[in-house]
CSV table of C-alpha atoms and ligand atoms in Angstrom, one decimal:
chain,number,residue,atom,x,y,z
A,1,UNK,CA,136.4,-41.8,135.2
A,2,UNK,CA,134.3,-39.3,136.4
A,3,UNK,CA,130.8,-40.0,138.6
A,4,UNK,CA,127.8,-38.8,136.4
A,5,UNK,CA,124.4,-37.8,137.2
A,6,UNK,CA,121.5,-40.5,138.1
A,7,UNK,CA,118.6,-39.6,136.6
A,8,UNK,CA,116.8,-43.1,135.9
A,9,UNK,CA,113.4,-43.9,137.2
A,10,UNK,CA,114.5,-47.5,138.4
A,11,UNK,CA,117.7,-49.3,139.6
A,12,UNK,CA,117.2,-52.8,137.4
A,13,UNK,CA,120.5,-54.0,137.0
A,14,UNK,CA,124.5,-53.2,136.7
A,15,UNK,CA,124.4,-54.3,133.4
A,16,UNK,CA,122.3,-50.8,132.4
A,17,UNK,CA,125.1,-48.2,134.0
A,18,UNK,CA,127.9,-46.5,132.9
A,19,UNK,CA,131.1,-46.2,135.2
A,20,UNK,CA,130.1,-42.7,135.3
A,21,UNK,CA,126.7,-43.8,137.5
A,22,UNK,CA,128.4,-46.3,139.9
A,23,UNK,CA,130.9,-43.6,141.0
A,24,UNK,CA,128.0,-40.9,141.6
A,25,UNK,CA,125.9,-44.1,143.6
A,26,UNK,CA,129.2,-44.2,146.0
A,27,UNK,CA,129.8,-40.9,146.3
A,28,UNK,CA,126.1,-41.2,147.2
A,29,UNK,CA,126.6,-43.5,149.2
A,30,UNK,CA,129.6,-41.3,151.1
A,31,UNK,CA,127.1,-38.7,151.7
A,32,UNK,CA,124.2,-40.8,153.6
A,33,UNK,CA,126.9,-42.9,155.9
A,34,UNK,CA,127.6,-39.8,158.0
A,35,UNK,CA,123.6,-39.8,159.0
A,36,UNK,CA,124.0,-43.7,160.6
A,37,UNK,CA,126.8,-42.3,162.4
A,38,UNK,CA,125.0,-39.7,164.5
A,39,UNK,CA,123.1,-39.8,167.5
A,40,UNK,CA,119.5,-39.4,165.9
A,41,UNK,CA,120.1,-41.2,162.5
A,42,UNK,CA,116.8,-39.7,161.0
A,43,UNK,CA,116.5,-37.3,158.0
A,44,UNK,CA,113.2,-35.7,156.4
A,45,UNK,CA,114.1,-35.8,153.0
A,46,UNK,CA,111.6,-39.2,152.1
A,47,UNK,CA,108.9,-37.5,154.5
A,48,UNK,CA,105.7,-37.9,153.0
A,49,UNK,CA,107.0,-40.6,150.9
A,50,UNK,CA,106.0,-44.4,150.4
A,51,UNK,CA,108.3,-47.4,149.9
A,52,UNK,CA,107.1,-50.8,149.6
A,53,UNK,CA,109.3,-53.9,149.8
A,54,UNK,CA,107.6,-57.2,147.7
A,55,UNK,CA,109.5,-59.9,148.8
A,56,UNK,CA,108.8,-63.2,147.1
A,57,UNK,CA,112.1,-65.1,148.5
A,58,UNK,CA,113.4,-64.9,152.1
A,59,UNK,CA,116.3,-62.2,153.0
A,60,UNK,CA,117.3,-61.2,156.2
A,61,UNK,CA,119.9,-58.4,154.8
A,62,UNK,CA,118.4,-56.7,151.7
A,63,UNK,CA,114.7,-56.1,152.9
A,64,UNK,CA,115.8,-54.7,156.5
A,65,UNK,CA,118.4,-52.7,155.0
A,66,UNK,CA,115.8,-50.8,153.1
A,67,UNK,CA,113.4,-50.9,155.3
A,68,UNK,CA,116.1,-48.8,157.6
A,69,UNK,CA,117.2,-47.1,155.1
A,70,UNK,CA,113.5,-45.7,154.0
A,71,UNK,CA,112.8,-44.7,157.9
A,72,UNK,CA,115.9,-43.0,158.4
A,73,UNK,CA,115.1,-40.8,155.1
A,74,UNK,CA,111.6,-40.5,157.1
A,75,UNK,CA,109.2,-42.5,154.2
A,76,UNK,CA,106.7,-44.8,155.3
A,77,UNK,CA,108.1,-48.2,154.4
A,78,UNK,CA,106.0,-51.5,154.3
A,79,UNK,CA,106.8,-54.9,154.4
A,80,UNK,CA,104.9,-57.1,152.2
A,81,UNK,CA,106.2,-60.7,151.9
A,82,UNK,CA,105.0,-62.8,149.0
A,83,UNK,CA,103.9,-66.1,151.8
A,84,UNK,CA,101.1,-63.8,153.0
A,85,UNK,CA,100.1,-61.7,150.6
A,86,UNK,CA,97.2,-62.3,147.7
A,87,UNK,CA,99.7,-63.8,145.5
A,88,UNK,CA,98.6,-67.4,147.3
A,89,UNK,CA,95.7,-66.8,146.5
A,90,UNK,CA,97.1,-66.6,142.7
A,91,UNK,CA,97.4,-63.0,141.9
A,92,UNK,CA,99.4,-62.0,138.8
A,93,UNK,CA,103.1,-60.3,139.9
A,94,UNK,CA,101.4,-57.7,137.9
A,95,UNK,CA,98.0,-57.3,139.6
A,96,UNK,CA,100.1,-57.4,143.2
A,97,UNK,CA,102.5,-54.4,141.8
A,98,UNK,CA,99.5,-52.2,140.6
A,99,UNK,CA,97.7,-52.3,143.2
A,100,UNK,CA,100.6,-51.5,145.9
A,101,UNK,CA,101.3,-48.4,143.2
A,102,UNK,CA,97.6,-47.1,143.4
A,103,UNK,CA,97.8,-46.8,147.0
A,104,UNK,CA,100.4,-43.8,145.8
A,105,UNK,CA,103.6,-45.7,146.5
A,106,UNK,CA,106.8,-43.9,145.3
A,107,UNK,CA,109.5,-46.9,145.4
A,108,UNK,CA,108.6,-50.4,145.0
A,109,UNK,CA,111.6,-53.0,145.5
A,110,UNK,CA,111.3,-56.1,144.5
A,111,UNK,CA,112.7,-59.8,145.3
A,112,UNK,CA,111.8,-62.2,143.0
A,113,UNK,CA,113.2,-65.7,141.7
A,114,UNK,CA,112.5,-65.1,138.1
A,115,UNK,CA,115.0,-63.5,136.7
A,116,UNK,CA,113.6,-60.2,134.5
A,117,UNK,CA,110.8,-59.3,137.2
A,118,UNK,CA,111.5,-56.2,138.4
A,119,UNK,CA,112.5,-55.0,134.7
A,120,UNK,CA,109.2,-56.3,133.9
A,121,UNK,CA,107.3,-54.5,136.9
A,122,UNK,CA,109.4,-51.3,135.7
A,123,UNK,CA,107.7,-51.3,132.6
A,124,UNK,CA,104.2,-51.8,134.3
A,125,UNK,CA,104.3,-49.0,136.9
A,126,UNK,CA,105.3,-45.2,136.8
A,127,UNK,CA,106.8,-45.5,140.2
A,128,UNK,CA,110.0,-46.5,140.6
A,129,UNK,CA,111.5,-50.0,140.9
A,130,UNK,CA,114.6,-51.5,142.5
A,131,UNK,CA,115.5,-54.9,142.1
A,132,UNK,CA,116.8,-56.5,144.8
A,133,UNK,CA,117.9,-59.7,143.4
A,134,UNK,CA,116.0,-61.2,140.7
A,135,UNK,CA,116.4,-65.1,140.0
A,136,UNK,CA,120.0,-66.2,138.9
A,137,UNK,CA,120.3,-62.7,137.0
A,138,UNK,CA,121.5,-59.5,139.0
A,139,UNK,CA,121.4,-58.3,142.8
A,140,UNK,CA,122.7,-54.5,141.9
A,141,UNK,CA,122.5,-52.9,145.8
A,142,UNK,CA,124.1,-55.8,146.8
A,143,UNK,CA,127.1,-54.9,144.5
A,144,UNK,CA,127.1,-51.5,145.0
A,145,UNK,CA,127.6,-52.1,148.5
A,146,UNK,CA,130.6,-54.3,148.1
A,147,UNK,CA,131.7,-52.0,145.5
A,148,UNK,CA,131.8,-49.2,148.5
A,149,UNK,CA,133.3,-51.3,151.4
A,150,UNK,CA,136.2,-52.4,148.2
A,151,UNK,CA,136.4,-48.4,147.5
A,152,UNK,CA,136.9,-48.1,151.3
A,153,UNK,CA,139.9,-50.2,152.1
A,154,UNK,CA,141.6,-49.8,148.4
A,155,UNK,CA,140.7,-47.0,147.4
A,156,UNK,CA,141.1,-47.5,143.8
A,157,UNK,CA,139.6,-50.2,141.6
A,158,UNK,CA,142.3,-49.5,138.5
A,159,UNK,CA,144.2,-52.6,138.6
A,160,UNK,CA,142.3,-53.9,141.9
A,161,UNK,CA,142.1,-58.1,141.4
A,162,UNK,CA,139.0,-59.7,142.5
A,163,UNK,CA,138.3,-63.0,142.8
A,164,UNK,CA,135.4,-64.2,143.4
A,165,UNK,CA,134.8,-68.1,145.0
A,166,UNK,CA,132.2,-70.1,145.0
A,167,UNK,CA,128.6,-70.6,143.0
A,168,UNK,CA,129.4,-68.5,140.2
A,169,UNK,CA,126.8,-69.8,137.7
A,170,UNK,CA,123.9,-69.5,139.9
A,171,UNK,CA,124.4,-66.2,141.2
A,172,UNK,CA,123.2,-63.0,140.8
A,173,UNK,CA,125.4,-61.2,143.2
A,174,UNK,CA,128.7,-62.6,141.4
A,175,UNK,CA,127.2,-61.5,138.1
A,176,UNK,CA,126.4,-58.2,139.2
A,177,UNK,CA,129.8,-57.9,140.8
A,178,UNK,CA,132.2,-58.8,138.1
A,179,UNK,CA,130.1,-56.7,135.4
A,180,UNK,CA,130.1,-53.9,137.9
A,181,UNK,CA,134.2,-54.7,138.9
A,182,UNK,CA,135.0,-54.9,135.4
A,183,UNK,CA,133.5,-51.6,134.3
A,184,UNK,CA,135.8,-49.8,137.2
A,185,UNK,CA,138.9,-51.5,135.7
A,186,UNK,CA,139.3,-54.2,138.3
A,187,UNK,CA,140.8,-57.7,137.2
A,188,UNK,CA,138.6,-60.4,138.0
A,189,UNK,CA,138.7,-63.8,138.4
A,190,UNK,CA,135.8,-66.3,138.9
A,191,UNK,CA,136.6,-70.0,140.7
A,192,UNK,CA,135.1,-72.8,142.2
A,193,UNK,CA,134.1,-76.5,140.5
A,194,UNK,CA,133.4,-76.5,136.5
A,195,UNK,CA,129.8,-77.6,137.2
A,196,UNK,CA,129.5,-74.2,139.1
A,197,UNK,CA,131.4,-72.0,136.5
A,198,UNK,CA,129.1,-70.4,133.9
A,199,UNK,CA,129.5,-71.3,130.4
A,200,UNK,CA,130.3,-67.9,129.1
A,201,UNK,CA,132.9,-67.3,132.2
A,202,UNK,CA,135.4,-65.8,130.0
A,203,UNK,CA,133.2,-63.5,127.6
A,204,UNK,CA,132.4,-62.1,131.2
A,205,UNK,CA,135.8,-60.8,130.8
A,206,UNK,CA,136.5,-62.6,134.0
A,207,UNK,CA,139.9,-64.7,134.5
A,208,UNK,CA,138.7,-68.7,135.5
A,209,UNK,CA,140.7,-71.0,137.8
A,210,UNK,CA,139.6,-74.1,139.2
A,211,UNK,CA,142.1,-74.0,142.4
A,212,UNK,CA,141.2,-71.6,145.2
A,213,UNK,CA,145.0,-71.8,146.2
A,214,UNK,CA,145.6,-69.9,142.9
A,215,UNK,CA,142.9,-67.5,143.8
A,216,UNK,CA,143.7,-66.7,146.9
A,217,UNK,CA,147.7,-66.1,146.3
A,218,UNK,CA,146.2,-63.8,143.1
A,219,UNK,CA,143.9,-61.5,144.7
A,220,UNK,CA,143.7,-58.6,146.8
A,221,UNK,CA,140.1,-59.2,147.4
A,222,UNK,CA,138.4,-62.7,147.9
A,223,UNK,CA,134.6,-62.4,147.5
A,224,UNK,CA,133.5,-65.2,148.8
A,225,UNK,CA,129.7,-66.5,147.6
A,226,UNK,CA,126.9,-68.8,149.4
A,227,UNK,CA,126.8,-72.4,147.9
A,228,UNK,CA,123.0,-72.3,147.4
A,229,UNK,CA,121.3,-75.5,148.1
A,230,UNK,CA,117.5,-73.8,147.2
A,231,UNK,CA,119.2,-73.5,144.0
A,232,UNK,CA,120.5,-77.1,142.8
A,233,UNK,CA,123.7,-76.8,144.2
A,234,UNK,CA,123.9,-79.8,145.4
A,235,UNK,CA,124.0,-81.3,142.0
A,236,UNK,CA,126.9,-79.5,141.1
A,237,UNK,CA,128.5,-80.9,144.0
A,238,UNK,CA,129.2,-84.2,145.9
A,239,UNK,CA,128.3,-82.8,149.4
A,240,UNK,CA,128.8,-79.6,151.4
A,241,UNK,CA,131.8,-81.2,153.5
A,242,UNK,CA,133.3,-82.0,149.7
A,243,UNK,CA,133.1,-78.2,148.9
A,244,UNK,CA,134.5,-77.1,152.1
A,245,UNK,CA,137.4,-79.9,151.6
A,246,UNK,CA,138.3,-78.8,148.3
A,247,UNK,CA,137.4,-74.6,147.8
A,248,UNK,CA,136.6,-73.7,151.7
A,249,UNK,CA,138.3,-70.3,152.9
A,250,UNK,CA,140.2,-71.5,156.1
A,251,UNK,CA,143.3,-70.4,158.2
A,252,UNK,CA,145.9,-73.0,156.3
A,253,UNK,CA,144.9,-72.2,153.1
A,254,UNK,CA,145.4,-68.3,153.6
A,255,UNK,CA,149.2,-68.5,154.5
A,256,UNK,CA,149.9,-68.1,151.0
A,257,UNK,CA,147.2,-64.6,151.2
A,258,UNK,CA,148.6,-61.0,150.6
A,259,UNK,CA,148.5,-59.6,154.1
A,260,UNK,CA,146.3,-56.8,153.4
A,261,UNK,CA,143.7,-59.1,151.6
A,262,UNK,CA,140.1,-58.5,152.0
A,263,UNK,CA,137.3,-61.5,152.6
A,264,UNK,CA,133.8,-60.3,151.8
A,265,UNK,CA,130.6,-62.3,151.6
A,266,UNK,CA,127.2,-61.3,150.7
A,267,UNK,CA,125.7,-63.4,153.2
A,268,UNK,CA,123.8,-65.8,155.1
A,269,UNK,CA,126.9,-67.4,155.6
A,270,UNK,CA,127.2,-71.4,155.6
A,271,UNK,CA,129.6,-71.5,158.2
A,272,UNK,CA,132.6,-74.0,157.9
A,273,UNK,CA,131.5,-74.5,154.5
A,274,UNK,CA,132.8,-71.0,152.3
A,275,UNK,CA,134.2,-70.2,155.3
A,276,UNK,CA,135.7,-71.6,158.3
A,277,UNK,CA,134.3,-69.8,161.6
A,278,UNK,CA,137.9,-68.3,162.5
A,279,UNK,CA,138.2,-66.5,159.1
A,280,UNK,CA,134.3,-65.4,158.6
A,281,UNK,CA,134.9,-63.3,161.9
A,282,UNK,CA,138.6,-63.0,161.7
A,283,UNK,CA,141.2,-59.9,160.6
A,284,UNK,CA,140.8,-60.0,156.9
A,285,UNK,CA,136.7,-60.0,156.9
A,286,UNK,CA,134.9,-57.0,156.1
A,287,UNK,CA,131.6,-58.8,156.0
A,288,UNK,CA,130.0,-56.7,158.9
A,289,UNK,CA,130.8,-53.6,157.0
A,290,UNK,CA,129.4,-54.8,153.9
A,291,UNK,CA,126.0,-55.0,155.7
A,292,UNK,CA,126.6,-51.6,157.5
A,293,UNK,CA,127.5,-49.6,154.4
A,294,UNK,CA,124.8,-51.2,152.8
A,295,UNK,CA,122.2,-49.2,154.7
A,296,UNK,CA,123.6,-46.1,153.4
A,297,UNK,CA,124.1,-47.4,150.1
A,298,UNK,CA,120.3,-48.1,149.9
A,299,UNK,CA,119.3,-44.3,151.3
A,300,UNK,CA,121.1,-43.0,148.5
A,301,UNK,CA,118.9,-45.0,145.8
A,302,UNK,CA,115.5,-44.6,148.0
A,303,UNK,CA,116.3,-40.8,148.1
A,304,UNK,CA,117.2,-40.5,144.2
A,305,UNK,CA,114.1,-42.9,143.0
A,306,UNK,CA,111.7,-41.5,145.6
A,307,UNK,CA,113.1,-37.7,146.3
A,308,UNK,CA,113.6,-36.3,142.9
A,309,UNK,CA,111.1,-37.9,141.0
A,310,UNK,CA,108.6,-35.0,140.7
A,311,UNK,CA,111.7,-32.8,139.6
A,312,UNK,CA,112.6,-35.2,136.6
A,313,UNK,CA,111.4,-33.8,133.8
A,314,UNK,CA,110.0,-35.6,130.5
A,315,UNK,CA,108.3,-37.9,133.5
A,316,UNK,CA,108.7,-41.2,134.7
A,317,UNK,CA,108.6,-43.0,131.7
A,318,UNK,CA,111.2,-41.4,130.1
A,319,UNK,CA,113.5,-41.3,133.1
A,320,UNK,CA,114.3,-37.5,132.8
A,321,UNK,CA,115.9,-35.8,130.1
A,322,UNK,CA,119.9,-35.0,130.5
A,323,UNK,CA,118.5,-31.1,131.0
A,324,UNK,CA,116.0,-32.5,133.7
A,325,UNK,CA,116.2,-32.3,137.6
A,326,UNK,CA,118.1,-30.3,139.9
A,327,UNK,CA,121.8,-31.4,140.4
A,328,UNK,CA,122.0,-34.1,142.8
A,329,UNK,CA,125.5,-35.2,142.9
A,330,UNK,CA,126.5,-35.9,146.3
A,331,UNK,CA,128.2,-32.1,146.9
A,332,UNK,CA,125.0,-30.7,145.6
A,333,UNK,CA,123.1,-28.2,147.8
A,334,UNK,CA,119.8,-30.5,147.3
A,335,UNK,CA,122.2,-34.0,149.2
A,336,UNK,CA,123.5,-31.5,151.7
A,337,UNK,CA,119.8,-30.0,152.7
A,338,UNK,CA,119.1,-33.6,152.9
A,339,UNK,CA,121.2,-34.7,155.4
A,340,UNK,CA,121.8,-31.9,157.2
A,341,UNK,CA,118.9,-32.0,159.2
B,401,LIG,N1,123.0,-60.5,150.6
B,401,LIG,C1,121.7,-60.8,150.6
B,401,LIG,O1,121.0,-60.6,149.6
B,401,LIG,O2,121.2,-61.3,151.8
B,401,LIG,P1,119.7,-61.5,152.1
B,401,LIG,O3,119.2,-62.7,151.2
B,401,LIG,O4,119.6,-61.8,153.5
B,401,LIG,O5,118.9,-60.3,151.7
């Protein structure tokens, strides 16, 4: 498998790329993570640029981590959440997003609980659109970014098994991550109670258990997901304490772990319920770097969406032709000029 050119307007959905694309998004990603690590992490290539993040459901991760991203690629980025914005006052999704693109926005992501909204926004405006997690459908960054912290400890994703614990019908990161996981050749599994198991688990191409002792003994990675109250959990459920009892990540139940197993979680964290407190900070998690390497992870999408767009050619509605734009790959001269200042 080979990484392959970007040259989409938007970023909707894992669903929508090739293999080809995720690789060239973490190689992407590669190339942006050496700017956090210097002393002035600020680049120009954005400057002059607009980013808008339209928030209509709380996140703590996703909407900073862009919002650093974009300044660190020097765009103007602006923070518009849903609570206080003309949407109480009953504006259409559609009015809101037209009139943040006629101030001459570049990127617009969006947050949304309907599943389909940013795909539907993308079809509205010429600038581009990011979803960043859209109702029980697809969180793509958010996979890309555990795609990259897997890439970084394993190396390879041939083979790789993934389980992943927890909410799985309601959520958008475990379906973006075992569509995404699956394309690179990764075995996954999906486990947690029946009631929270989606009814097409195995035309995902995903393994099912019921027993998180058989998940944990089977994988080299444990993604571990939020049980989401907001979301009728809790009537998939008897109680939190229940869940913990029964599919909880603790100390005990990872004796029978591969010692070089990896615990990840998308976050916010319901401590001592996914997780005991001792294994959310302890030697197996990478949960910390999930959040760092998302920041770079999100400069390279701001900087293909926003950056190139002018040199995609056959225009925004069409995404660019395959003879379009300037290389970008991540050795390209264009990535290197943009970092290297
Ligand atoms: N992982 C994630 O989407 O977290 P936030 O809800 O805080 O953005």
């Amino acid at each position: 498998m080979m990484p392959e050119q970007y040259r989409r307007k938007d970023l909707l959905s894992i669903r929508d790329l090739s293999p080809g694309e995720i690789l060239f998004l973490l190689d992407m990603t590669d190339s942006f993570r050496e700017v956090n690590e210097r002393e002035i992490k600020k680049v120009p290539s954005l400057r002059g640029k607009t980013v808008v993040n339209l928030f209509f459901e709380p996140s703590t991760r996703t909407r900073t981590s862009f919002e650093i991203a974009g300044k660190r690629l020097s765009a103007d980025v602006i923070n518009i959440a849903a609570s206080v914005s003309s949407a109480q006052k009953g504006e259409t999704l559609r009015d809101t997003a037209r009139n943040i693109e006629a101030m001459s926005t570049d990127v617009v992501v969006v947050r949304h609980s309907a599943s389909g909204a940013p795909a539907y926004l993308a079809g509205e405006l010429n600038c581009g659109v990011v979803n960043a997690g859209d109702g029980c459908h697809e969180h793509p960054t958010q996979a890309l970014l555990d795609l990259y912290t897997i890439r970084e400890h394993k190396k390879e994703f041939d083979g790789l098994r993934v389980s992943i614990v927890g909410d799985i019908a309601r959520s958008r990161v475990a379906r973006s991550n075992i569509i995404a996981l699956s394309k690179l050749g990764a075995e996954v599994m999906i486990c947690g109670p029946r009631t929270m198991l989606p009814a097409e688990a195995e035309s995902l191409g995903a393994r099912v258990s019921t027993r998180v002792e058989e998940a944990i003994e089977w994988s080299d990675v444990l993604m571990t997901l939020r049980i989401q109250l907001e979301r009728e959990a809790g009537a998939a459920f008897p109680s939190a304490r229940e869940y913990a009892a029964t599919f909880g990540i603790n100390r005990k139940r990872l004796e029978g772990a591969k010692r070089d197993l990896l615990i990840m979680h998308p976050g916010p964290i319901n401590r001592g319920v996914e997780l005991s407190p001792d294994v959310a900070d302890g030697p197996f998690s990478v949960i910390l770097e999930q959040v760092e390497y998302g920041v770079a992870c999100r400069m390279g999408i701001l900087y293909l969406l926003a950056g190139q767009r002018e040199e995609v050619d056959g225009g925004p509605e069409t995404g660019g032709s395959p003879d379009g734009p300037a290389e970008a790959r991540p050795e390209s001269t264009e990535v290197r000029d943009a970092v290297a200042h």
